[in-house]
CSV table of C-alpha atoms in Angstrom, one decimal:
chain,number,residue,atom,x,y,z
A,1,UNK,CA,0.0,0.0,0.0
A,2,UNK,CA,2.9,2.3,0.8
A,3,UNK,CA,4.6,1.7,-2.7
A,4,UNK,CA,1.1,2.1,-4.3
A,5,UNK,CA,0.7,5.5,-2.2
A,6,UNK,CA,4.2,6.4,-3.4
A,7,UNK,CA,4.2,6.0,-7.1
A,8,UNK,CA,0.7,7.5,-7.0
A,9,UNK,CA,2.0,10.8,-5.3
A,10,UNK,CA,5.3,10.3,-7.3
A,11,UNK,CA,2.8,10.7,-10.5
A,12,UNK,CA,1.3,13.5,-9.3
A,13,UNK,CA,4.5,15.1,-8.8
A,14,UNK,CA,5.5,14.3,-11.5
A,15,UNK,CA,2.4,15.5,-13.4
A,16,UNK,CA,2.5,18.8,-11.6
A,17,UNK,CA,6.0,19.0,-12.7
A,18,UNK,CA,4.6,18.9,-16.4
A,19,UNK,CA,2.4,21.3,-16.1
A,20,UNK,CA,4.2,23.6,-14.6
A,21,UNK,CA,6.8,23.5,-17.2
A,22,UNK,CA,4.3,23.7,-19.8
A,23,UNK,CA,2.8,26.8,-18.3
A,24,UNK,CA,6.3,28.2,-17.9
A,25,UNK,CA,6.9,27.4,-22.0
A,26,UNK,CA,3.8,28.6,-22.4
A,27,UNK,CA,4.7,32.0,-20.8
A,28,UNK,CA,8.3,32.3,-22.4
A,29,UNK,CA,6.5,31.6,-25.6
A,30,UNK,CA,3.6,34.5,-24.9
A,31,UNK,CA,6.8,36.8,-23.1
A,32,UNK,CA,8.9,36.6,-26.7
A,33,UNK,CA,5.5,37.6,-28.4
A,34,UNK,CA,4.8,40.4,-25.7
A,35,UNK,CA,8.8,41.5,-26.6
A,36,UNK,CA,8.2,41.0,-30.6
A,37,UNK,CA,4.9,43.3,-30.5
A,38,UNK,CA,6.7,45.6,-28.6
A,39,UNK,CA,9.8,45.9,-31.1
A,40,UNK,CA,7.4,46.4,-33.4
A,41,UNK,CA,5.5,49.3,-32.3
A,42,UNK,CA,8.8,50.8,-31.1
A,43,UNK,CA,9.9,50.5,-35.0
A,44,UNK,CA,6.2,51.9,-36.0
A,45,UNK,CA,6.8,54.5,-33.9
A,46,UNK,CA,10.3,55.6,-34.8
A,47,UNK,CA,9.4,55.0,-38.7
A,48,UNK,CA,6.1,57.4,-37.6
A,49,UNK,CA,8.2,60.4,-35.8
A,50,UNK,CA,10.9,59.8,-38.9
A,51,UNK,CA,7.8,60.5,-41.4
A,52,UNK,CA,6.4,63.4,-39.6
A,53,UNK,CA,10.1,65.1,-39.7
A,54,UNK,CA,10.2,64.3,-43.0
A,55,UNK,CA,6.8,65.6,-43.7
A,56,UNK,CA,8.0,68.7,-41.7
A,57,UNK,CA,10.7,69.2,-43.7
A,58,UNK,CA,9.3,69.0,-46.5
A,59,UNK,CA,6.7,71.6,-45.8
A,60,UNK,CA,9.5,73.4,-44.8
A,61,UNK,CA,11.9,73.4,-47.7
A,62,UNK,CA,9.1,73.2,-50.6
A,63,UNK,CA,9.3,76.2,-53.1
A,64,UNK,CA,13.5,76.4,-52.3
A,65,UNK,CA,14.2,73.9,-55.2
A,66,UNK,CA,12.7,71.4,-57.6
A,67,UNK,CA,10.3,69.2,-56.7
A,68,UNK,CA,12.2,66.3,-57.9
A,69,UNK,CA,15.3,67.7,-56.2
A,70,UNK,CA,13.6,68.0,-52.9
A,71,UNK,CA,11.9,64.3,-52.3
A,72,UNK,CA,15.0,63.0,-53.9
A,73,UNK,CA,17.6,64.6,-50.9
A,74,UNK,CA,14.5,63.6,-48.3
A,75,UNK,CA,14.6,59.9,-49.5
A,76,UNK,CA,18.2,60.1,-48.9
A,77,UNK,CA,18.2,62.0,-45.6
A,78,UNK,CA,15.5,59.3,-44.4
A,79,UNK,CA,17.4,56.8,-45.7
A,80,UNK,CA,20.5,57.4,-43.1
A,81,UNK,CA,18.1,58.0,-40.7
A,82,UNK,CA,16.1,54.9,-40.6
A,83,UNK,CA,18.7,51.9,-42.1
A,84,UNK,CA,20.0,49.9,-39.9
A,85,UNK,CA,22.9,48.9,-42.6
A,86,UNK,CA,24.0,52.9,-41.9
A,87,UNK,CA,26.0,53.5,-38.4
A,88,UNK,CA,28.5,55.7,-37.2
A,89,UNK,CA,27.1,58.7,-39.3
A,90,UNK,CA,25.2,62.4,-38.2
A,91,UNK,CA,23.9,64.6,-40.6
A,92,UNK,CA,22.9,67.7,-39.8
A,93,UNK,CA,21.4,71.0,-42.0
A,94,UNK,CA,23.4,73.6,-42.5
A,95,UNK,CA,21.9,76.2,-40.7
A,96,UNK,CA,18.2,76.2,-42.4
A,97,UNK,CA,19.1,75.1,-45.6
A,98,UNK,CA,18.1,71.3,-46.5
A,99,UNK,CA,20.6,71.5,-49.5
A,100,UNK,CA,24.0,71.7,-47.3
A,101,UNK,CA,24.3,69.1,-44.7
A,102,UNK,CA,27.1,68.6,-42.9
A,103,UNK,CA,28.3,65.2,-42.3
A,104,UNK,CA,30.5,63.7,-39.3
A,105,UNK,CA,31.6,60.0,-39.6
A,106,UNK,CA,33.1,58.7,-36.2
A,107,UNK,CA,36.2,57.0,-37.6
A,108,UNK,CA,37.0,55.2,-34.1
A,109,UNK,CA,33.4,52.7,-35.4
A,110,UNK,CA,35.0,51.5,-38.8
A,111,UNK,CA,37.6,49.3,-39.7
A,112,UNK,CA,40.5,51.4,-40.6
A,113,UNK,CA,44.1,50.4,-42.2
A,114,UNK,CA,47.4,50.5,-39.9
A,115,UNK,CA,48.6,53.4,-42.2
A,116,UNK,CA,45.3,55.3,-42.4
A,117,UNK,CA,44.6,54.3,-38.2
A,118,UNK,CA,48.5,55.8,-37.0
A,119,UNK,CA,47.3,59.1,-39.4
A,120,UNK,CA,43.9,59.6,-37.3
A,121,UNK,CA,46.0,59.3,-34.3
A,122,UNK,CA,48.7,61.9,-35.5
A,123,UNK,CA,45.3,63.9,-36.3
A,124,UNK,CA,44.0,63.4,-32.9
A,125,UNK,CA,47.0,64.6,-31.4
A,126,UNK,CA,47.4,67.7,-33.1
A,127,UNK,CA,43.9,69.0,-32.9
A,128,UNK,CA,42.9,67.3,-29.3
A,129,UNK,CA,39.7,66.3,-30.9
A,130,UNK,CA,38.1,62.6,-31.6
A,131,UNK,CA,39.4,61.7,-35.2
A,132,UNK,CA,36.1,62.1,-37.2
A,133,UNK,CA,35.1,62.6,-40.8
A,134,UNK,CA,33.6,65.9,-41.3
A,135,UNK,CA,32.2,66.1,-44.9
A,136,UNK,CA,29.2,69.0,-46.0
A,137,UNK,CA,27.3,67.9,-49.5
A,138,UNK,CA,25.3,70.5,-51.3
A,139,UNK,CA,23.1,69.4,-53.5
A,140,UNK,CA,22.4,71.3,-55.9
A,141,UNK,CA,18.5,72.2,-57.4
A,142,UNK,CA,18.9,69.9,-60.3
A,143,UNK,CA,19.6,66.9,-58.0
A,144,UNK,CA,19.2,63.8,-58.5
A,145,UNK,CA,20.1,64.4,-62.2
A,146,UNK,CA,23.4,66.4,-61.3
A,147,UNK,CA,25.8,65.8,-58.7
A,148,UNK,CA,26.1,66.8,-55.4
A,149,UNK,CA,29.2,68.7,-54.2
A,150,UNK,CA,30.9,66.7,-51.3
A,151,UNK,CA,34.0,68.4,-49.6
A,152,UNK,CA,35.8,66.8,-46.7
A,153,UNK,CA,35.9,69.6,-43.8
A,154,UNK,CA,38.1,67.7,-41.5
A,155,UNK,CA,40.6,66.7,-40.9
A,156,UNK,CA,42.5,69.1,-43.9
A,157,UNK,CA,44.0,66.8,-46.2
A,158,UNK,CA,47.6,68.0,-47.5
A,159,UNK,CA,47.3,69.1,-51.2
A,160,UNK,CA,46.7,65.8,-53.8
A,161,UNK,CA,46.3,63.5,-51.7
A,162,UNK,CA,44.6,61.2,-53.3
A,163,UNK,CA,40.6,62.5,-54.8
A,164,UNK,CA,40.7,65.4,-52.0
A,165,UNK,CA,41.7,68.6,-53.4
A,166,UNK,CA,43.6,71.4,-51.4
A,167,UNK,CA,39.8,73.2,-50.9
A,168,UNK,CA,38.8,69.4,-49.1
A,169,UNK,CA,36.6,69.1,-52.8
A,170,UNK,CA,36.3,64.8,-53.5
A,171,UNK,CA,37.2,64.9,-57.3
A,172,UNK,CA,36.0,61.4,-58.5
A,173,UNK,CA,34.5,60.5,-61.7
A,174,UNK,CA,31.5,58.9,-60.0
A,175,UNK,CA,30.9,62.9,-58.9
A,176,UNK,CA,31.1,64.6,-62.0
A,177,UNK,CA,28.2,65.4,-64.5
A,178,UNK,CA,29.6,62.6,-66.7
A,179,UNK,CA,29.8,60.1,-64.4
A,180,UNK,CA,27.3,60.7,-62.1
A,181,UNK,CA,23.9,58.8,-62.8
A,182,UNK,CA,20.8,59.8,-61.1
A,183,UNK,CA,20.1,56.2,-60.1
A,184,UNK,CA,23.0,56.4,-57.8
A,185,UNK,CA,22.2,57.2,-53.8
A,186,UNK,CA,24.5,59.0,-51.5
């Protein structure tokens, strides 16, 4: 009678046991749901606050340039702000004019070569700052069928050093009239 008594609580242990790892599967299952949905309203509502700055802008900056010009720069401008495959980058307007941004890449987040790493160092030495990128692109009203103008800012580049010019200019076929296609993005 005592084994009997034992398997039969041993079974009901056990049972209990069962369902109380179920229920806890269940709830992990329901929690990772709960987590998902929540991603996804947190991505609904950046993508939402990303539209109404766009929209905001665009209000903003209609009637300073061609139509075409101006939903062209704000694809690109929502574009940086809303991929994921961007990092590392901050664009900002140039004062109140959506055609000049100004660019800053943190260097210190990318990959870099020994050579090009020991010259951001020797840049960050002599200027005390955080090596960066600083680039400003106009575009110009004719964009996306004409090129922008990109000029690096900082650091200053000695003179021909490779596609920067002494005024910082990128000169690259890929940015001249020739060479530049409208199907490109920045």
């Amino acid at each position: 009678i005592q084994d009997k008594e034992m398997d039969s609580r041993s079974l009901r242990l056990k049972a209990a046991h069962e369902r109380a790892k179920t229920r806890y599967e269940e709830e992990m299952v329901m929690k990772e749901k709960l987590q998902q949905q929540l991603d996804e309203r947190e991505k609904e509502e950046e993508e939402k606050k990303c539209d109404e700055k766009i929209e905001k802008l665009e209000n903003k900056f209609s009637g300073k340039g061609s139509v075409t010009a101006t939903k062209r720069i704000l694809k690109e401008y929502k574009h940086f702000q809303t991929s994921t495959d961007i990092e590392n980058f901050e664009i900002k307007f140039k004062g109140d004019n959506f055609y000049q941004w100004n660019v800053v890449l943190d260097i210190l987040k990318f990959e870099l070569t020994a050579d090009l790493k020991k010259d951001f160092e020797w840049a960050k030495d002599q200027s005390g700052r955080d090596p960066t990128l600083q680039f400003e692109v106009i575009f110009s009203s004719s964009f996306p069928f004409d090129p922008p103008f990109i000029r690096v800012v900082q650091p200053i580049f000695k003179f021909h050093t490779g596609h920067v010019t002494i005024g910082g200019s990128l000169c690259m076929e890929s940015l001249t009239p020739s060479g530049w296609s409208s199907a490109r993005s920045i």
